[in-house]
Every structure is written in structure tokens, then in C-alpha cells.
């Protein structure tokens, strides 16, 4: 099961690095000659001394896209991503999560390799390719949840899931600076080729080493197989064919997760897609520094996510705290903390160190919520976790579609005041989500999720 955790972590690494690399490459794909004439310094704060770039191989084309077009290109990914969330949970149940996740990511990898060709054909082609990438990536989280429903013993849940999701954070952390360096030394097209190759390697390993459930794994030890299956036997409703849709859709604890997930992602996606733009347009960092500094917030987020997973399970197991209390307190810290520091980041003008520090603290605290609402699906309905995640992720993707577009529309002149508005909106949405979840969240298996467990004396 830890092997699965590591490989799925690598899978999410691929998923996120393919999603994020465009944000950095975008800074380099734009034709900056006429922007700097309109905006004398090119950035609001004085630019940093840029190291001279090796000129010999910057042959990639640049494009004239206005800020609105950029918003659409960066947001387009999520339009595909939202389509496959609920079908992903359903298909994983029908065809098994292994190949669904495998081919989903393989599809994304193939379209990533085609990105430079699409960009040359025009913005609309690039948007189409990004939408298709989103469709491929949309199935990964629901598929993985379905996988964990069969593999993760209840008391190791936070631990195994945080290992597998830390890959997502690392994907962001490593691919942001790496994309910056690749743009700097080669050109932006290589950003897509390098990460595409990494994705192909993952697919081969996944195809050979991973299996849908402990019972179908040829190389698992009998002891581990029994340990996992016995720990799960009271939790799973095995009637996969019958899904209580009405009970699911009317479940208040589920809507609490939806609201929390939506508001958390608003901040997360706005930062994820626009941080490199903010670093270059407002704080005036070069593309090489940009990737490095944009990655810091996610580094903090990853560290805090893993720590919070360990602490959450410790509180539940050793200190006997109620699951719901743990989930809620972690969600509150992980949502109100980021809101406060995000607004603060908009108010310190050109103090680079503080700006980067505040953005980093903001994201790091966000990582704490990984053990909050983020894995609450498995507490309230383990058998349908994939479907529940599909539902919450569908709503939680809307910020990714709308956030960057709204933010780019609000920051047409790229002034600090305009960005303050963007930060304020994110903070307000976060506060609302945290309070809603605190009132309506639950931590126990819901009655509709276990109705058949007694009829199988397995």
C-alpha cells in the first residue's frame, strides 16, 4: 500500500506539473516589446537586475495575446477538468481505477507534447488542447479515491492520502522553478517536452506495478492483504451497482464539503495560475527568479499538508478526539489563515521579502486543510468516496474557470490596487467557506452509505 502511495504521488506530480507549467511558460510566450513602451518600467515595482539570458537558442515564437485572452488560456484547462469529475468517479467504479487513471494521465501527456504546435496555430487551438488536457486529468482524483477506498485502512487514511497528494504539491513546487530554468536556458517549448517525457515514464511504471485492489495484486504479502481487507470490511457497502443519488445530493455534510472546497480552491487556483504573472508584472522578478519564488508557497503547503496528516491521525487515534472536531479545526486554520495573509500581501507595496513571505505563509497554512474538509468524503461515505469527490471537485473547479478570468479582467492596468481587490475577493470567499463548513460538517459514516453491509457475512 505504501508502494501505491508513492506511485500515485508520482502520478499527481505529473498531473500538476503538466497543469502548472503553462503559467510560467506564459510569461515567456508573450511578445513583450510593446507592453514595456505602454508601461514604462514593465513592472510596477522596480525590476530586479536580470542576469543576461543565453541568446543563442531562443528561437521559439512569441504571441500577441491581450490580458483577457491570457485569462481564458490559463482558465481553459478547468473547462475540460470539470467535465470528467463525476463521470470519473462512476467509471472508476465500473472499469477499475487503475486503467482510468493511467489513460487519463497518458492523454494529458500526449496533448502537452502537442502544446507548442497548438500555440503556433493560434490561441483558440491552444485553448482546445488545454481543455482536452483537462478532460484527461479530471478523472485522476476520483479514480485515486476509488483506489484508496479499496486499499487504505481507516486509521491510516490521512497518512496514505497525504503521501499520495503531496505529489500534487511537489509537482507544483518542482515544475515552477524548473519551468523557469528551462525557459531561461532553452526556450518555452521545452517546458512541455520535458514534463511530457516524465509523464510517459510514469505511465509505464503504473501499468506494470499497480493493481485495482489488494485481492487482485499478484505480489502482495498475505499478511498485508488480510490486514487491509479486514480493516475495511465494516465500512464498504458492496452494492456498487446501486448508488443512492437522492440521498447523496440531499446530504448536508456533503454540501458543507462542497462549499469549503469551492472557497479554498478560489484562493488556491487564483494563486496557482496567476502567481507567476503577479511576480513578473508587479514585483518585477525575471523568469528565472519567478519560478523559484512562485514555488515557495507550494513548498510550504506540501510540508504543512504532510505534518497535518500525521497530527490529525495522531489526534484521532491516540488522543481519541472526535473525527469531526479534528476535521473542522484543521479546516478553520487552513482557510482563515490564508485569507489573512493574502490580504496582508497586497498591502506591503514593494517590500519583496515580505510579499513573498506572506504569500508563502498564506499557502502553507492552506496545506493544513488537507486533513480537514479535503478527506472528509472518506469519513462520511467510504463506499462512494469517488463519486462524492467527483461532486465536490466539480463545484471546486468553478473557481479555476472563473477566478483567473475575473482576476485578469480586474487587473487590466496591473496596479497594486487592482491586485488588492483580487486578494480581497479570495479572502472573503475563504471566510464564508470556513464558517459554513464549521456549522454543517460531519465526521461519521452517513446512514445512506452503509445500507447493505450487514447482508454479506464476509
Coordinates of N, CA, C and O in Angstrom, one line a residue, residues 280-339:
X280 N 5.9 38.7 -12.0 CA 6.6 39.4 -13.1 C 6.1 40.8 -13.3 O 6.8 41.8 -13.4
X281 N 4.7 41.0 -13.3 CA 4.2 42.3 -13.6 C 4.2 43.3 -12.4 O 4.4 44.5 -12.6
X282 N 4.0 42.8 -11.2 CA 4.0 43.7 -10.0 C 5.4 43.8 -9.4 O 6.0 44.8 -9.2
X283 N 5.9 42.6 -9.0 CA 7.1 42.6 -8.2 C 8.4 42.6 -9.1 O 9.5 42.8 -8.6
X284 N 8.2 42.5 -10.4 CA 9.3 42.7 -11.3 C 10.4 41.6 -11.2 O 11.6 41.9 -11.4
X285 N 10.1 40.4 -11.0 CA 11.1 39.3 -11.0 C 11.3 38.8 -12.4 O 10.3 38.7 -13.1
X286 N 12.5 38.3 -12.7 CA 12.8 37.7 -14.0 C 12.2 36.3 -14.0 O 11.9 35.8 -13.0
X287 N 12.1 35.7 -15.2 CA 11.5 34.4 -15.3 C 12.3 33.4 -14.5 O 11.7 32.4 -14.0
X288 N 13.6 33.6 -14.4 CA 14.4 32.6 -13.6 C 14.1 32.7 -12.1 O 13.8 31.6 -11.5
X289 N 14.1 33.9 -11.6 CA 13.7 34.0 -10.2 C 12.3 33.7 -10.0 O 11.9 33.1 -8.9
X290 N 11.4 34.0 -11.0 CA 10.0 33.9 -10.9 C 9.6 32.5 -10.5 O 8.8 32.3 -9.6
X291 N 10.1 31.5 -11.3 CA 9.7 30.1 -11.0 C 10.0 29.7 -9.6 O 9.3 29.1 -8.9
X292 N 11.2 30.1 -9.2 CA 11.7 29.7 -7.9 C 10.8 30.3 -6.8 O 10.4 29.6 -5.9
X293 N 10.6 31.6 -6.9 CA 9.8 32.3 -5.8 C 8.3 31.9 -5.9 O 7.7 31.8 -4.8
X294 N 7.8 31.6 -7.1 CA 6.4 31.2 -7.1 C 6.2 29.8 -6.5 O 5.1 29.4 -6.1
X295 N 7.3 29.1 -6.4 CA 7.2 27.7 -5.9 C 7.2 27.7 -4.4 O 6.7 26.8 -3.8
X296 N 7.8 28.7 -3.8 CA 7.9 28.7 -2.3 C 6.6 28.4 -1.6 O 6.5 27.6 -0.7
X297 N 5.5 29.2 -2.0 CA 4.2 28.9 -1.3 C 3.8 27.5 -1.3 O 3.3 27.0 -0.4
X298 N 4.1 26.8 -2.4 CA 3.6 25.4 -2.5 C 4.5 24.5 -1.8 O 4.1 23.4 -1.3
X299 N 5.8 24.8 -1.6 CA 6.7 24.1 -0.8 C 6.1 24.1 0.6 O 6.0 23.0 1.2
X300 N 5.8 25.2 1.1 CA 5.2 25.3 2.5 C 4.0 24.5 2.6 O 3.7 23.8 3.5
X301 N 3.1 24.6 1.5 CA 1.9 23.9 1.5 C 2.1 22.4 1.7 O 1.4 21.7 2.4
X302 N 3.1 21.9 0.9 CA 3.3 20.4 1.0 C 3.8 20.0 2.3 O 3.3 19.0 2.9
X303 N 4.7 20.7 2.9 CA 5.2 20.4 4.2 C 4.1 20.4 5.3 O 3.9 19.4 6.0
X304 N 3.3 21.4 5.3 CA 2.2 21.5 6.2 C 1.1 20.5 6.0 O 0.5 20.0 6.9
X305 N 0.9 20.1 4.7 CA -0.1 19.1 4.4 C 0.3 17.7 5.1 O -0.5 17.1 5.7
X306 N 1.6 17.4 4.9 CA 2.0 16.1 5.4 C 2.0 16.1 7.0 O 1.6 15.2 7.6
X307 N 2.6 17.2 7.6 CA 2.5 17.3 9.0 C 1.1 17.2 9.5 O 0.8 16.5 10.5
X308 N 0.2 17.9 8.9 CA -1.2 17.9 9.4 C -1.8 16.5 9.3 O -2.6 16.1 10.1
X309 N -1.4 15.8 8.2 CA -1.9 14.4 8.1 C -1.5 13.6 9.3 O -2.2 12.8 9.9
X310 N -0.2 13.7 9.7 CA 0.3 12.9 10.8 C -0.4 13.4 12.1 O -0.8 12.5 12.9
X311 N -0.5 14.7 12.3 CA -1.1 15.2 13.5 C -2.6 14.8 13.6 O -3.0 14.4 14.7
X312 N -3.3 14.9 12.5 CA -4.7 14.6 12.5 C -4.9 13.1 12.9 O -5.8 12.8 13.8
X313 N -4.2 12.2 12.3 CA -4.4 10.8 12.7 C -3.9 10.5 14.2 O -4.5 9.7 14.9
X314 N -2.9 11.3 14.6 CA -2.4 11.1 16.0 C -3.6 11.6 16.9 O -3.9 10.9 17.9
X315 N -4.2 12.7 16.6 CA -5.3 13.2 17.5 C -6.4 12.2 17.5 O -7.1 12.1 18.6
X316 N -6.7 11.6 16.4 CA -7.9 10.7 16.3 C -7.6 9.4 17.0 O -8.4 8.9 17.7
X317 N -6.4 8.9 16.8 CA -6.0 7.5 17.3 C -5.7 7.6 18.8 O -6.3 7.0 19.6
X318 N -4.6 8.4 19.1 CA -4.0 8.4 20.4 C -4.8 9.3 21.4 O -5.1 8.9 22.5
X319 N -5.2 10.5 21.0 CA -5.9 11.4 21.9 C -7.4 11.2 21.9 O -8.1 11.9 22.6
X320 N -7.9 10.3 21.0 CA -9.3 10.0 20.9 C -10.2 11.2 20.7 O -11.3 11.2 21.1
X321 N -9.7 12.2 19.9 CA -10.6 13.3 19.6 C -11.6 12.8 18.5 O -11.3 11.9 17.7
X322 N -12.8 13.4 18.5 CA -13.8 13.0 17.5 C -13.3 13.5 16.2 O -12.8 14.6 16.0
X323 N -13.5 12.7 15.2 CA -13.1 13.0 13.8 C -13.6 14.4 13.4 O -12.9 15.1 12.8
X324 N -14.9 14.6 13.7 CA -15.5 15.9 13.2 C -14.8 17.1 13.8 O -14.5 18.1 13.1
X325 N -14.4 17.0 15.1 CA -13.6 18.1 15.7 C -12.3 18.4 15.0 O -11.9 19.5 14.7
X326 N -11.6 17.3 14.7 CA -10.3 17.4 14.0 C -10.5 18.0 12.6 O -9.8 18.9 12.3
X327 N -11.4 17.5 11.9 CA -11.7 18.0 10.5 C -12.0 19.5 10.5 O -11.5 20.2 9.7
X328 N -12.9 19.9 11.5 CA -13.3 21.3 11.5 C -12.2 22.2 11.9 O -12.0 23.3 11.3
X329 N -11.4 21.8 13.0 CA -10.4 22.8 13.4 C -9.3 22.9 12.4 O -8.8 24.0 12.1
X330 N -9.0 21.8 11.7 CA -7.9 21.9 10.6 C -8.4 22.7 9.5 O -7.7 23.4 8.9
X331 N -9.7 22.6 9.2 CA -10.3 23.4 8.1 C -10.3 24.9 8.4 O -10.0 25.7 7.5
X332 N -10.6 25.2 9.7 CA -10.6 26.6 10.0 C -9.2 27.3 9.9 O -9.1 28.3 9.3
X333 N -8.2 26.6 10.5 CA -6.9 27.1 10.4 C -6.5 27.2 8.9 O -5.9 28.2 8.5
X334 N -6.8 26.2 8.1 CA -6.4 26.1 6.7 C -7.1 27.0 5.8 O -6.8 27.1 4.6
X335 N -8.2 27.7 6.3 CA -8.9 28.6 5.4 C -8.8 30.1 5.9 O -8.7 31.0 5.1
X336 N -8.9 30.3 7.2 CA -8.9 31.7 7.7 C -7.4 32.2 7.7 O -7.2 33.3 7.3
X337 N -6.5 31.3 8.0 CA -5.1 31.7 8.0 C -4.7 32.3 6.6 O -4.2 33.4 6.5
X338 N -4.9 31.5 5.5 CA -4.5 32.0 4.2 C -5.2 33.4 3.9 O -4.6 34.2 3.3
X339 N -6.5 33.5 4.2 CA -7.2 34.7 3.9 C -6.5 36.0 4.5 O -6.3 37.0 3.8

